[in-house]
mmCIF file of C-alpha atoms and ligand atoms in Angstrom:
data_model
loop_
_atom_site.group_PDB
_atom_site.id
_atom_site.type_symbol
_atom_site.label_atom_id
_atom_site.label_comp_id
_atom_site.label_asym_id
_atom_site.label_seq_id
_atom_site.Cartn_x
_atom_site.Cartn_y
_atom_site.Cartn_z
ATOM 1 C CA MET A 1 -53.110 164.360 89.603
ATOM 2 C CA PRO A 2 -53.136 168.047 91.255
ATOM 3 C CA GLY A 3 -55.269 168.480 94.142
ATOM 4 C CA PHE A 4 -55.162 172.147 93.662
ATOM 5 C CA GLU A 5 -57.829 171.411 91.139
ATOM 6 C CA VAL A 6 -60.361 170.810 94.174
ATOM 7 C CA PHE A 7 -59.374 173.747 96.432
ATOM 8 C CA GLY A 8 -62.384 175.174 97.913
ATOM 9 C CA ALA A 9 -64.548 176.029 101.048
ATOM 10 C CA GLU A 10 -63.239 173.306 103.072
ATOM 11 C CA GLU A 11 -59.393 174.303 102.747
ATOM 12 C CA ARG A 12 -60.389 177.813 103.507
ATOM 13 C CA LYS A 13 -62.190 176.643 106.732
ATOM 14 C CA HIS A 14 -59.214 174.585 107.893
ATOM 15 C CA VAL A 15 -56.903 177.401 107.198
ATOM 16 C CA SER A 16 -59.100 179.879 108.912
ATOM 17 C CA ASP A 17 -59.348 177.754 112.058
ATOM 18 C CA VAL A 18 -55.450 178.773 112.104
ATOM 19 C CA LEU A 19 -55.823 182.384 111.238
ATOM 20 C CA GLU A 20 -58.580 183.004 113.912
ATOM 21 C CA SER A 21 -56.157 181.700 116.805
ATOM 22 C CA GLY A 22 -53.022 183.088 115.083
ATOM 23 C CA VAL A 23 -50.662 180.275 116.050
ATOM 24 C CA LEU A 24 -49.013 179.600 112.924
ATOM 25 C CA MET A 25 -46.652 176.989 114.500
ATOM 26 C CA ARG A 26 -47.309 173.276 114.853
ATOM 27 C CA TYR A 27 -45.745 173.195 118.281
ATOM 28 C CA GLY A 28 -46.273 175.025 121.610
ATOM 29 C CA PHE A 29 -48.778 177.609 122.527
ATOM 30 C CA ASP A 30 -51.224 175.477 123.935
ATOM 31 C CA GLY A 31 -53.563 177.900 125.623
ATOM 32 C CA MET A 32 -54.024 180.193 122.382
ATOM 33 C CA ARG A 33 -54.833 177.581 119.796
ATOM 34 C CA ASN A 34 -58.460 177.038 120.415
ATOM 35 C CA GLY A 35 -57.625 173.166 120.182
ATOM 36 C CA HIS A 36 -56.430 173.201 116.750
ATOM 37 C CA TRP A 37 -53.487 171.215 116.159
ATOM 38 C CA LYS A 38 -53.721 170.756 112.292
ATOM 39 C CA ALA A 39 -50.289 169.077 111.606
ATOM 40 C CA LYS A 40 -50.859 166.557 114.450
ATOM 41 C CA GLU A 41 -54.305 165.982 113.061
ATOM 42 C CA PHE A 42 -53.175 165.233 109.482
ATOM 43 C CA GLU A 43 -50.258 162.985 110.793
ATOM 44 C CA LYS A 44 -52.757 160.729 112.467
ATOM 45 C CA ALA A 45 -55.252 160.569 109.885
ATOM 46 C CA PHE A 46 -52.517 160.092 107.151
ATOM 47 C CA ALA A 47 -50.966 157.168 108.953
ATOM 48 C CA GLU A 48 -54.323 155.598 109.149
ATOM 49 C CA LYS A 49 -55.040 156.224 105.766
ATOM 50 C CA MET A 50 -51.530 154.423 104.737
ATOM 51 C CA GLN A 51 -52.212 151.603 107.044
ATOM 52 C CA SER A 52 -48.718 152.868 108.823
ATOM 53 C CA GLN A 53 -48.040 153.324 112.595
ATOM 54 C CA TYR A 54 -46.411 156.751 112.408
ATOM 55 C CA CYS A 55 -46.273 159.721 110.194
ATOM 56 C CA GLN A 56 -44.324 162.570 110.115
ATOM 57 C CA LEU A 57 -45.010 165.626 108.662
ATOM 58 C CA VAL A 58 -42.287 168.199 106.943
ATOM 59 C CA SER A 59 -41.793 170.955 104.770
ATOM 60 C CA SER A 60 -41.578 169.159 101.407
ATOM 61 C CA GLY A 61 -41.233 166.230 99.752
ATOM 62 C CA THR A 62 -37.283 166.824 99.302
ATOM 63 C CA SER A 63 -37.126 167.140 103.104
ATOM 64 C CA ALA A 64 -39.190 164.198 103.747
ATOM 65 C CA LEU A 65 -36.446 162.207 101.604
ATOM 66 C CA THR A 66 -33.756 163.950 103.556
ATOM 67 C CA CYS A 67 -35.200 163.228 107.234
ATOM 68 C CA ALA A 68 -36.055 159.500 105.918
ATOM 69 C CA LEU A 69 -32.300 159.099 105.163
ATOM 70 C CA ALA A 70 -30.997 160.724 108.095
ATOM 71 C CA ALA A 71 -33.456 158.599 110.303
ATOM 72 C CA ALA A 72 -31.971 155.493 108.788
ATOM 73 C CA GLY A 73 -28.808 156.452 109.965
ATOM 74 C CA ILE A 74 -27.372 157.272 106.376
ATOM 75 C CA GLY A 75 -24.298 159.875 106.255
ATOM 76 C CA ALA A 76 -21.046 160.609 104.593
ATOM 77 C CA GLY A 77 -19.893 158.026 102.073
ATOM 78 C CA ASP A 78 -22.971 155.900 102.387
ATOM 79 C CA GLU A 79 -24.055 154.758 98.805
ATOM 80 C CA VAL A 80 -27.657 155.218 98.099
ATOM 81 C CA ILE A 81 -29.194 153.238 95.069
ATOM 82 C CA MET A 82 -31.651 155.494 92.735
ATOM 83 C CA PRO A 83 -32.953 155.619 89.539
ATOM 84 C CA THR A 84 -32.104 157.597 86.313
ATOM 85 C CA PHE A 85 -35.627 158.531 85.723
ATOM 86 C CA THR A 86 -36.906 160.494 89.062
ATOM 87 C CA PHE A 87 -36.894 164.258 90.122
ATOM 88 C CA VAL A 88 -33.629 166.164 91.045
ATOM 89 C CA ALA A 89 -34.822 165.723 95.086
ATOM 90 C CA SER A 90 -33.500 162.213 94.716
ATOM 91 C CA PHE A 91 -29.801 163.120 94.464
ATOM 92 C CA GLU A 92 -30.266 166.350 96.427
ATOM 93 C CA SER A 93 -31.526 164.746 99.521
ATOM 94 C CA ILE A 94 -28.824 161.977 99.274
ATOM 95 C CA MET A 95 -25.965 164.583 98.701
ATOM 96 C CA MET A 96 -27.302 167.084 101.569
ATOM 97 C CA LEU A 97 -26.085 164.236 103.833
ATOM 98 C CA GLY A 98 -22.814 163.708 102.426
ATOM 99 C CA ALA A 99 -23.874 160.209 101.201
ATOM 100 C CA VAL A 100 -23.452 159.300 97.544
ATOM 101 C CA PRO A 101 -26.080 158.543 95.073
ATOM 102 C CA VAL A 102 -25.480 155.624 92.779
ATOM 103 C CA LEU A 103 -27.693 155.934 89.822
ATOM 104 C CA VAL A 104 -28.970 152.983 87.594
ATOM 105 C CA ASP A 105 -31.316 152.074 84.924
ATOM 106 C CA ILE A 106 -34.875 151.775 84.813
ATOM 107 C CA ASP A 107 -36.902 149.242 82.989
ATOM 108 C CA ASP A 108 -40.362 148.990 81.383
ATOM 109 C CA THR A 109 -41.896 149.979 84.739
ATOM 110 C CA LEU A 110 -40.079 153.220 84.328
ATOM 111 C CA THR A 111 -38.902 152.725 87.712
ATOM 112 C CA LEU A 112 -35.660 150.879 89.073
ATOM 113 C CA ASP A 113 -34.732 147.920 87.366
ATOM 114 C CA PRO A 114 -34.121 145.002 90.273
ATOM 115 C CA LYS A 115 -31.301 143.371 88.200
ATOM 116 C CA ALA A 116 -29.683 146.792 87.643
ATOM 117 C CA VAL A 117 -29.842 147.388 91.420
ATOM 118 C CA GLU A 118 -28.054 144.336 92.397
ATOM 119 C CA ALA A 119 -25.272 144.688 89.863
ATOM 120 C CA VAL A 120 -23.804 147.780 91.650
ATOM 121 C CA ILE A 121 -24.347 146.702 95.414
ATOM 122 C CA THR A 122 -20.893 147.330 97.241
ATOM 123 C CA PRO A 123 -19.963 147.082 101.000
ATOM 124 C CA LYS A 124 -20.944 150.810 101.033
ATOM 125 C CA THR A 125 -24.275 150.264 99.811
ATOM 126 C CA ARG A 126 -26.999 151.041 102.507
ATOM 127 C CA CYS A 127 -30.023 151.982 101.004
ATOM 128 C CA VAL A 128 -32.091 151.598 97.747
ATOM 129 C CA MET A 129 -34.594 154.344 96.683
ATOM 130 C CA PRO A 130 -37.238 153.359 94.312
ATOM 131 C CA VAL A 131 -39.242 156.296 92.680
ATOM 132 C CA HIS A 132 -42.635 155.392 92.081
ATOM 133 C CA MET A 133 -42.929 157.775 89.218
ATOM 134 C CA CYS A 134 -46.126 159.153 87.124
ATOM 135 C CA GLY A 135 -48.284 156.921 89.436
ATOM 136 C CA SER A 136 -46.961 153.437 89.113
ATOM 137 C CA MET A 137 -44.656 151.581 91.481
ATOM 138 C CA ALA A 138 -41.320 149.534 91.207
ATOM 139 C CA ASP A 139 -41.365 145.773 91.663
ATOM 140 C CA LEU A 140 -41.312 146.027 95.157
ATOM 141 C CA ASN A 141 -41.363 142.060 95.864
ATOM 142 C CA ALA A 142 -37.918 142.028 94.085
ATOM 143 C CA LEU A 143 -36.484 145.038 95.416
ATOM 144 C CA ARG A 144 -37.546 143.999 99.167
ATOM 145 C CA ALA A 145 -35.686 140.488 98.458
ATOM 146 C CA ILE A 146 -32.604 142.189 97.448
ATOM 147 C CA CYS A 147 -32.534 144.453 100.253
ATOM 148 C CA ASP A 148 -33.236 141.609 103.010
ATOM 149 C CA LYS A 149 -30.426 139.723 101.385
ATOM 150 C CA HIS A 150 -28.002 142.441 101.472
ATOM 151 C CA GLY A 151 -29.063 144.142 104.692
ATOM 152 C CA LEU A 152 -30.125 147.306 103.114
ATOM 153 C CA ILE A 153 -32.832 149.770 103.574
ATOM 154 C CA LEU A 154 -35.797 150.007 101.377
ATOM 155 C CA LEU A 155 -36.970 153.632 100.882
ATOM 156 C CA GLU A 156 -39.890 154.318 98.819
ATOM 157 C CA ASP A 157 -40.396 157.643 97.235
ATOM 158 C CA ALA A 158 -43.952 157.563 96.706
ATOM 159 C CA CYS A 159 -44.010 161.511 95.996
ATOM 160 C CA GLN A 160 -45.951 160.811 92.612
ATOM 161 C CA ALA A 161 -47.941 157.525 93.565
ATOM 162 C CA LEU A 162 -49.992 158.713 96.473
ATOM 163 C CA GLY A 163 -53.207 156.105 96.553
ATOM 164 C CA GLY A 164 -51.558 153.401 94.340
ATOM 165 C CA THR A 165 -51.406 149.858 95.994
ATOM 166 C CA TYR A 166 -49.234 146.950 95.759
ATOM 167 C CA ASN A 167 -50.459 143.338 96.669
ATOM 168 C CA GLY A 168 -53.253 145.593 98.391
ATOM 169 C CA GLU A 169 -51.091 147.650 100.576
ATOM 170 C CA PRO A 170 -50.589 151.481 100.050
ATOM 171 C CA LEU A 171 -47.263 152.679 98.181
ATOM 172 C CA GLY A 172 -45.016 154.127 100.628
ATOM 173 C CA SER A 173 -46.085 151.464 103.385
ATOM 174 C CA ILE A 174 -44.193 148.718 102.026
ATOM 175 C CA GLY A 175 -40.566 149.849 102.637
ATOM 176 C CA ASP A 176 -38.644 150.475 105.701
ATOM 177 C CA LEU A 177 -39.814 154.369 105.298
ATOM 178 C CA GLY A 178 -42.084 155.802 102.312
ATOM 179 C CA CYS A 179 -42.082 159.472 101.500
ATOM 180 C CA PHE A 180 -44.647 161.943 99.938
ATOM 181 C CA SER A 181 -44.814 165.197 98.639
ATOM 182 C CA PHE A 182 -47.439 167.651 98.881
ATOM 183 C CA ASP A 183 -46.240 170.442 96.751
ATOM 184 C CA PHE A 184 -48.616 172.418 94.733
ATOM 185 C CA VAL A 185 -48.820 170.125 91.600
ATOM 186 C CA LYS A 186 -49.116 166.771 93.644
ATOM 187 C CA THR A 187 -52.014 164.472 94.259
ATOM 188 C CA ILE A 188 -52.795 166.171 97.422
ATOM 189 C CA THR A 189 -51.200 169.734 98.258
ATOM 190 C CA CYS A 190 -50.430 171.549 101.297
ATOM 191 C CA GLY A 191 -49.158 174.475 99.250
ATOM 192 C CA GLU A 192 -45.658 173.147 100.386
ATOM 193 C CA GLY A 193 -45.256 170.034 102.342
ATOM 194 C CA GLY A 194 -44.010 166.599 102.843
ATOM 195 C CA GLY A 195 -44.676 163.304 104.724
ATOM 196 C CA ILE A 196 -42.822 160.133 106.007
ATOM 197 C CA ILE A 197 -44.152 156.993 106.992
ATOM 198 C CA THR A 198 -42.895 154.099 109.017
ATOM 199 C CA ASN A 199 -44.000 151.292 111.158
ATOM 200 C CA ASN A 200 -40.445 151.462 112.772
ATOM 201 C CA LYS A 201 -40.750 153.200 116.319
ATOM 202 C CA ILE A 202 -37.132 154.127 116.354
ATOM 203 C CA TYR A 203 -37.159 155.773 112.913
ATOM 204 C CA ALA A 204 -40.339 157.430 113.967
ATOM 205 C CA GLU A 205 -38.790 159.364 117.137
ATOM 206 C CA ARG A 206 -35.568 160.326 114.970
ATOM 207 C CA LEU A 207 -37.801 161.928 112.346
ATOM 208 C CA ASP A 208 -39.578 163.626 114.812
ATOM 209 C CA GLN A 209 -36.321 164.636 116.410
ATOM 210 C CA PHE A 210 -34.422 165.493 113.291
ATOM 211 C CA GLN A 211 -36.831 167.922 111.650
ATOM 212 C CA ASP A 212 -36.899 169.960 114.450
ATOM 213 C CA HIS A 213 -33.499 170.824 115.522
ATOM 214 C CA GLY A 214 -33.026 167.615 117.389
ATOM 215 C CA HIS A 215 -35.846 168.643 119.829
ATOM 216 C CA ASP A 216 -36.825 165.359 122.138
ATOM 217 C CA HIS A 217 -40.366 167.167 122.356
ATOM 218 C CA VAL A 218 -40.614 165.900 126.035
ATOM 219 C CA GLY A 219 -42.696 167.979 128.430
ATOM 220 C CA THR A 220 -44.519 171.459 127.368
ATOM 221 C CA ASP A 221 -41.463 174.014 127.839
ATOM 222 C CA ARG A 222 -40.029 174.034 124.245
ATOM 223 C CA GLY A 223 -36.914 176.079 125.654
ATOM 224 C CA ALA A 224 -36.259 173.344 128.335
ATOM 225 C CA GLU A 225 -36.030 170.536 125.790
ATOM 226 C CA SER A 226 -33.005 168.548 125.530
ATOM 227 C CA HIS A 227 -31.568 167.627 122.153
ATOM 228 C CA PRO A 228 -30.729 163.573 121.847
ATOM 229 C CA THR A 229 -29.168 164.552 118.186
ATOM 230 C CA LEU A 230 -27.936 167.007 115.855
ATOM 231 C CA GLY A 231 -30.872 168.264 113.255
ATOM 232 C CA TYR A 232 -32.297 170.920 111.086
ATOM 233 C CA ASN A 233 -35.542 172.711 110.610
ATOM 234 C CA PHE A 234 -37.555 170.910 108.143
ATOM 235 C CA ARG A 235 -40.749 171.583 110.101
ATOM 236 C CA ILE A 236 -44.092 172.321 108.340
ATOM 237 C CA SER A 237 -46.053 175.182 109.181
ATOM 238 C CA GLU A 238 -49.618 174.742 110.887
ATOM 239 C CA LEU A 239 -51.109 176.935 107.798
ATOM 240 C CA HIS A 240 -49.734 174.619 105.470
ATOM 241 C CA ALA A 241 -50.947 171.383 107.239
ATOM 242 C CA ALA A 242 -54.365 172.962 107.540
ATOM 243 C CA VAL A 243 -54.727 173.038 103.811
ATOM 244 C CA GLY A 244 -53.365 169.406 103.496
ATOM 245 C CA LEU A 245 -55.836 168.214 106.211
ATOM 246 C CA ALA A 246 -58.947 169.381 103.906
ATOM 247 C CA GLN A 247 -57.194 167.949 100.780
ATOM 248 C CA LEU A 248 -56.836 164.461 102.702
ATOM 249 C CA GLU A 249 -60.425 164.398 103.199
ATOM 250 C CA LYS A 250 -60.987 164.617 98.987
ATOM 251 C CA LEU A 251 -58.125 161.758 98.474
ATOM 252 C CA ASP A 252 -60.656 159.189 97.776
ATOM 253 C CA GLY A 253 -62.811 161.400 95.415
ATOM 254 C CA ILE A 254 -59.460 162.692 93.554
ATOM 255 C CA LEU A 255 -58.276 158.928 92.984
ATOM 256 C CA LYS A 256 -61.784 157.737 91.777
ATOM 257 C CA ALA A 257 -61.799 160.631 89.103
ATOM 258 C CA GLN A 258 -58.371 159.784 88.278
ATOM 259 C CA LYS A 259 -59.227 156.029 87.530
ATOM 260 C CA GLU A 260 -62.220 157.040 85.689
ATOM 261 C CA HIS A 261 -60.502 159.448 83.127
ATOM 262 C CA TYR A 262 -57.411 157.369 82.947
ATOM 263 C CA THR A 263 -59.585 154.389 81.660
ATOM 264 C CA ILE A 264 -61.181 156.429 78.875
ATOM 265 C CA LEU A 265 -57.712 157.672 78.047
ATOM 266 C CA ARG A 266 -56.325 154.151 77.823
ATOM 267 C CA ASP A 267 -59.090 152.494 76.289
ATOM 268 C CA SER A 268 -58.953 154.982 73.327
ATOM 269 C CA LEU A 269 -55.130 154.590 72.925
ATOM 270 C CA ALA A 270 -55.194 150.525 73.288
ATOM 271 C CA ALA A 271 -56.889 150.345 70.085
ATOM 272 C CA ILE A 272 -53.997 151.342 68.383
ATOM 273 C CA ASP A 273 -51.426 149.084 66.808
ATOM 274 C CA GLY A 274 -47.836 150.284 68.033
ATOM 275 C CA VAL A 275 -48.900 151.640 71.161
ATOM 276 C CA THR A 276 -47.741 149.742 74.283
ATOM 277 C CA PHE A 277 -48.005 150.800 77.966
ATOM 278 C CA ARG A 278 -45.652 151.027 80.814
ATOM 279 C CA ARG A 279 -45.700 147.777 82.902
ATOM 280 C CA VAL A 280 -47.330 147.640 86.283
ATOM 281 C CA PRO A 281 -45.707 144.975 88.282
ATOM 282 C CA GLU A 282 -48.108 142.136 89.369
ATOM 283 C CA GLY A 283 -50.075 142.916 92.234
ATOM 284 C CA GLY A 284 -49.862 146.569 91.582
ATOM 285 C CA GLU A 285 -52.328 149.110 90.955
ATOM 286 C CA GLU A 286 -51.623 152.756 89.725
ATOM 287 C CA ASN A 287 -53.041 155.764 91.372
ATOM 288 C CA TYR A 288 -54.071 156.828 87.625
ATOM 289 C CA SER A 289 -52.409 160.239 87.877
ATOM 290 C CA PHE A 290 -50.512 159.631 84.623
ATOM 291 C CA LEU A 291 -51.325 157.496 81.612
ATOM 292 C CA ASN A 292 -47.778 156.528 80.331
ATOM 293 C CA PHE A 293 -47.368 154.789 76.912
ATOM 294 C CA PHE A 294 -44.591 153.756 74.595
ATOM 295 C CA LEU A 295 -44.502 154.344 70.906
ATOM 296 C CA PRO A 296 -42.259 151.987 68.594
ATOM 297 C CA THR A 297 -39.342 154.383 68.272
ATOM 298 C CA GLU A 298 -37.753 157.463 69.588
ATOM 299 C CA ALA A 299 -38.214 159.365 66.253
ATOM 300 C CA LEU A 300 -41.763 158.365 66.211
ATOM 301 C CA THR A 301 -42.150 159.426 69.707
ATOM 302 C CA GLN A 302 -40.720 163.068 69.195
ATOM 303 C CA LYS A 303 -42.771 163.279 66.480
ATOM 304 C CA ALA A 304 -46.118 162.749 68.139
ATOM 305 C CA HIS A 305 -45.410 164.818 71.070
ATOM 306 C CA LYS A 306 -44.606 167.517 68.898
ATOM 307 C CA ALA A 307 -47.815 167.105 66.937
ATOM 308 C CA LEU A 308 -49.814 166.609 70.293
ATOM 309 C CA LYS A 309 -48.668 169.912 71.238
ATOM 310 C CA GLU A 310 -49.448 171.533 67.732
ATOM 311 C CA ALA A 311 -52.978 169.959 68.095
ATOM 312 C CA GLY A 312 -53.552 171.674 71.239
ATOM 313 C CA VAL A 313 -53.342 168.915 73.425
ATOM 314 C CA ASP A 314 -51.960 170.274 76.734
ATOM 315 C CA ALA A 315 -50.133 168.228 79.775
ATOM 316 C CA CYS A 316 -48.525 165.613 77.479
ATOM 317 C CA PHE A 317 -45.044 165.102 78.772
ATOM 318 C CA TYR A 318 -41.812 163.930 76.934
ATOM 319 C CA TRP A 319 -39.679 163.403 79.810
ATOM 320 C CA TYR A 320 -36.425 162.372 77.864
ATOM 321 C CA THR A 321 -35.481 166.051 77.325
ATOM 322 C CA ASN A 322 -37.143 167.121 80.324
ATOM 323 C CA ASN A 323 -34.767 169.120 82.667
ATOM 324 C CA TRP A 324 -36.505 168.055 85.827
ATOM 325 C CA HIS A 325 -36.827 164.334 85.589
ATOM 326 C CA TYR A 326 -34.197 162.749 83.552
ATOM 327 C CA ILE A 327 -30.320 162.449 83.787
ATOM 328 C CA LYS A 328 -29.968 163.749 80.360
ATOM 329 C CA GLY A 329 -31.180 167.296 81.736
ATOM 330 C CA TRP A 330 -28.787 167.075 84.905
ATOM 331 C CA GLU A 331 -25.921 168.879 83.414
ATOM 332 C CA HIS A 332 -25.695 170.302 87.166
ATOM 333 C CA LEU A 333 -25.146 167.061 88.560
ATOM 334 C CA ARG A 334 -23.086 165.333 85.882
ATOM 335 C CA ASN A 335 -20.566 168.118 86.388
ATOM 336 C CA PHE A 336 -20.666 168.624 90.243
ATOM 337 C CA LYS A 337 -21.866 172.340 89.613
ATOM 338 C CA SER A 338 -22.160 173.088 93.896
ATOM 339 C CA LEU A 339 -21.917 176.318 95.377
ATOM 340 C CA GLY A 340 -19.194 175.040 97.609
ATOM 341 C CA ARG A 341 -16.975 172.265 97.805
ATOM 342 C CA LEU A 342 -18.670 169.077 97.799
ATOM 343 C CA PRO A 343 -17.648 166.348 100.826
ATOM 344 C CA GLU A 344 -14.530 164.117 99.701
ATOM 345 C CA GLU A 345 -16.731 161.039 99.709
ATOM 346 C CA ILE A 346 -18.931 162.155 97.057
ATOM 347 C CA GLN A 347 -16.075 163.452 94.767
ATOM 348 C CA LYS A 348 -14.231 160.186 95.114
ATOM 349 C CA GLN A 349 -16.938 157.584 95.169
ATOM 350 C CA MET A 350 -19.367 158.809 92.607
ATOM 351 C CA GLN A 351 -19.457 157.348 89.214
ATOM 352 C CA ASP A 352 -18.756 159.495 86.041
ATOM 353 C CA LEU A 353 -22.340 160.224 84.915
ATOM 354 C CA ASN A 354 -21.017 161.658 81.729
ATOM 355 C CA THR A 355 -19.548 158.276 80.731
ATOM 356 C CA THR A 356 -21.418 155.646 82.558
ATOM 357 C CA ASP A 357 -24.039 153.723 79.948
ATOM 358 C CA PHE A 358 -27.671 154.369 80.398
ATOM 359 C CA SER A 359 -28.777 153.079 76.895
ATOM 360 C CA LYS A 360 -31.397 150.887 78.751
ATOM 361 C CA SER A 361 -32.932 154.089 80.242
ATOM 362 C CA ASP A 362 -32.778 155.744 77.028
ATOM 363 C CA TYR A 363 -34.531 153.050 75.333
ATOM 364 C CA TRP A 364 -37.588 153.256 77.376
ATOM 365 C CA MET A 365 -37.571 157.083 78.211
ATOM 366 C CA GLY A 366 -37.252 158.062 74.281
ATOM 367 C CA ARG A 367 -40.257 156.054 73.580
ATOM 368 C CA THR A 368 -42.334 157.133 76.661
ATOM 369 C CA ILE A 369 -45.177 159.833 76.592
ATOM 370 C CA SER A 370 -47.221 160.689 79.660
ATOM 371 C CA SER A 371 -50.595 162.591 79.731
ATOM 372 C CA LEU A 372 -51.181 164.146 82.862
ATOM 373 C CA VAL A 373 -54.878 162.954 84.304
ATOM 374 C CA LYS A 374 -56.638 165.773 85.491
ATOM 375 C CA ILE A 375 -59.330 165.573 88.377
ATOM 376 C CA CYS A 376 -61.831 168.390 86.955
ATOM 377 C CA TRP A 377 -62.429 167.105 83.280
ATOM 378 C CA SER A 378 -66.106 166.689 82.393
ATOM 379 C CA GLU A 379 -66.864 163.283 80.948
ATOM 380 C CA ALA A 380 -67.280 164.827 77.484
ATOM 381 C CA GLU A 381 -63.727 166.740 77.901
ATOM 382 C CA VAL A 382 -62.038 163.242 78.706
ATOM 383 C CA LYS A 383 -63.564 161.693 75.680
ATOM 384 C CA GLN A 384 -62.781 164.806 73.316
ATOM 385 C CA ARG A 385 -59.131 164.374 74.563
ATOM 386 C CA ALA A 386 -58.925 160.592 74.219
ATOM 387 C CA ALA A 387 -60.203 160.801 70.611
ATOM 388 C CA LEU A 388 -57.726 163.731 69.728
ATOM 389 C CA ILE A 389 -54.568 161.971 71.056
ATOM 390 C CA ALA A 390 -55.803 158.987 69.511
ATOM 391 C CA ASP A 391 -56.422 160.657 66.188
ATOM 392 C CA VAL A 392 -52.756 162.072 66.383
ATOM 393 C CA VAL A 393 -50.933 159.267 67.399
ATOM 394 C CA LYS A 394 -52.430 157.228 64.518
ATOM 395 C CA LYS A 395 -51.590 159.781 61.965
ATOM 396 C CA VAL A 396 -47.739 159.725 63.193
ATOM 397 C CA LEU A 397 -47.736 156.063 63.236
ATOM 398 C CA SER A 398 -49.457 155.391 59.818
HETATM 399 C C1 PLP B 401 -42.207 166.346 93.929
HETATM 400 C C2 PLP B 401 -41.176 165.285 94.062
HETATM 401 C C3 PLP B 401 -40.586 165.339 94.966
HETATM 402 C C4 PLP B 401 -40.052 166.282 95.912
HETATM 403 O O1 PLP B 401 -41.044 166.972 96.407
HETATM 404 P P1 PLP B 401 -41.290 168.487 96.789
HETATM 405 O O2 PLP B 401 -42.086 168.545 97.932
HETATM 406 O O3 PLP B 401 -41.273 169.522 95.362
HETATM 407 O O4 PLP B 401 -39.824 168.783 97.564
HETATM 408 C C5 PLP B 401 -39.619 164.217 95.316
HETATM 409 N N1 PLP B 401 -39.675 163.042 94.412
HETATM 410 C C6 PLP B 401 -40.465 163.272 93.440
HETATM 411 C C7 PLP B 401 -40.715 161.780 92.823
HETATM 412 C C8 PLP B 401 -41.323 164.252 93.317
HETATM 413 O O5 PLP B 401 -42.092 163.838 92.321
#
């Protein structure tokens, strides 16, 4: 998945355009910037690529989620439904706004189980936030139907699924808002960065304002701009946007390489009795950034993960015991370890995460291994890796 693998002359060229003018900020200084508007250019190109009307670049994927929620008018006490398997940014962005994360089980798609979503809807629910983990997507038809029925906002976290599609449409473009991360290990990188896409003009205006202190961006004098709303600073710098612009030009090539490598790995594992794969919802196509497979039991999966490491296979992940991605590792969240006092609404409304039953999620996560799919592997390297993984897994299962 990581676009940093293909960092090169193109990135350096866009960055040096910015360095030559010295205007490292995305706004203003029109006369000094030699006509370079990297952030604006990225937004235009990315919106087009994502078949969406609007794109707003921001400083990270986490701030993309925060801005998207804010743009949708979500605030104190509003409940946002999110999965148990995700990245910590999901609950961070929700809680930042005083809203309340409601965690629910995943299914064999490794993303939100629509039935689990429907079961926790209350009058306070405002938004459903599926997270398209490890390159593949949630059942968006089912979630869209639930959201429409209950008048909820559908916000896609597509940070790990850039380039994947659902019914032929880009992931991220199907919900009311879609978020991406361009941090250093994502499919394309800005170094640090994020983006939000939407077709909703009002959301787009609010995003533009919220991520820059509420500025209305009317006229050419920043100091004279008015503030229709409170905001924050979640701006991206022009330097980071310049890196992203070069990476965006490479996206198609990245996706093509991922698909080829993924297919070799998958074919080799598919031949083994006892190996099954994560379900991709009908009409979906992964971005092939990870190959995710299940083994028959948790014990065998742990054994296989250990054996893979010992055999020298790098970048195979067992998320079940990983501190970033699964609820088991989020002791700080479960026990409210915040620096200051959390908003009353969060303290009162949040489920007790130490006692909530997530055995359905455990069932899938305990049996999941994910192999990262790198872009720069040679065909021989992928084949060797595929053979090695298959060999280790076979031995563990026999
Ligand atoms: C990386 C990631 C984020 C956050 O992105 P940052 O740019 O690192 O803040 C959010 N959600 C998911 C699923 C991610 O993988």
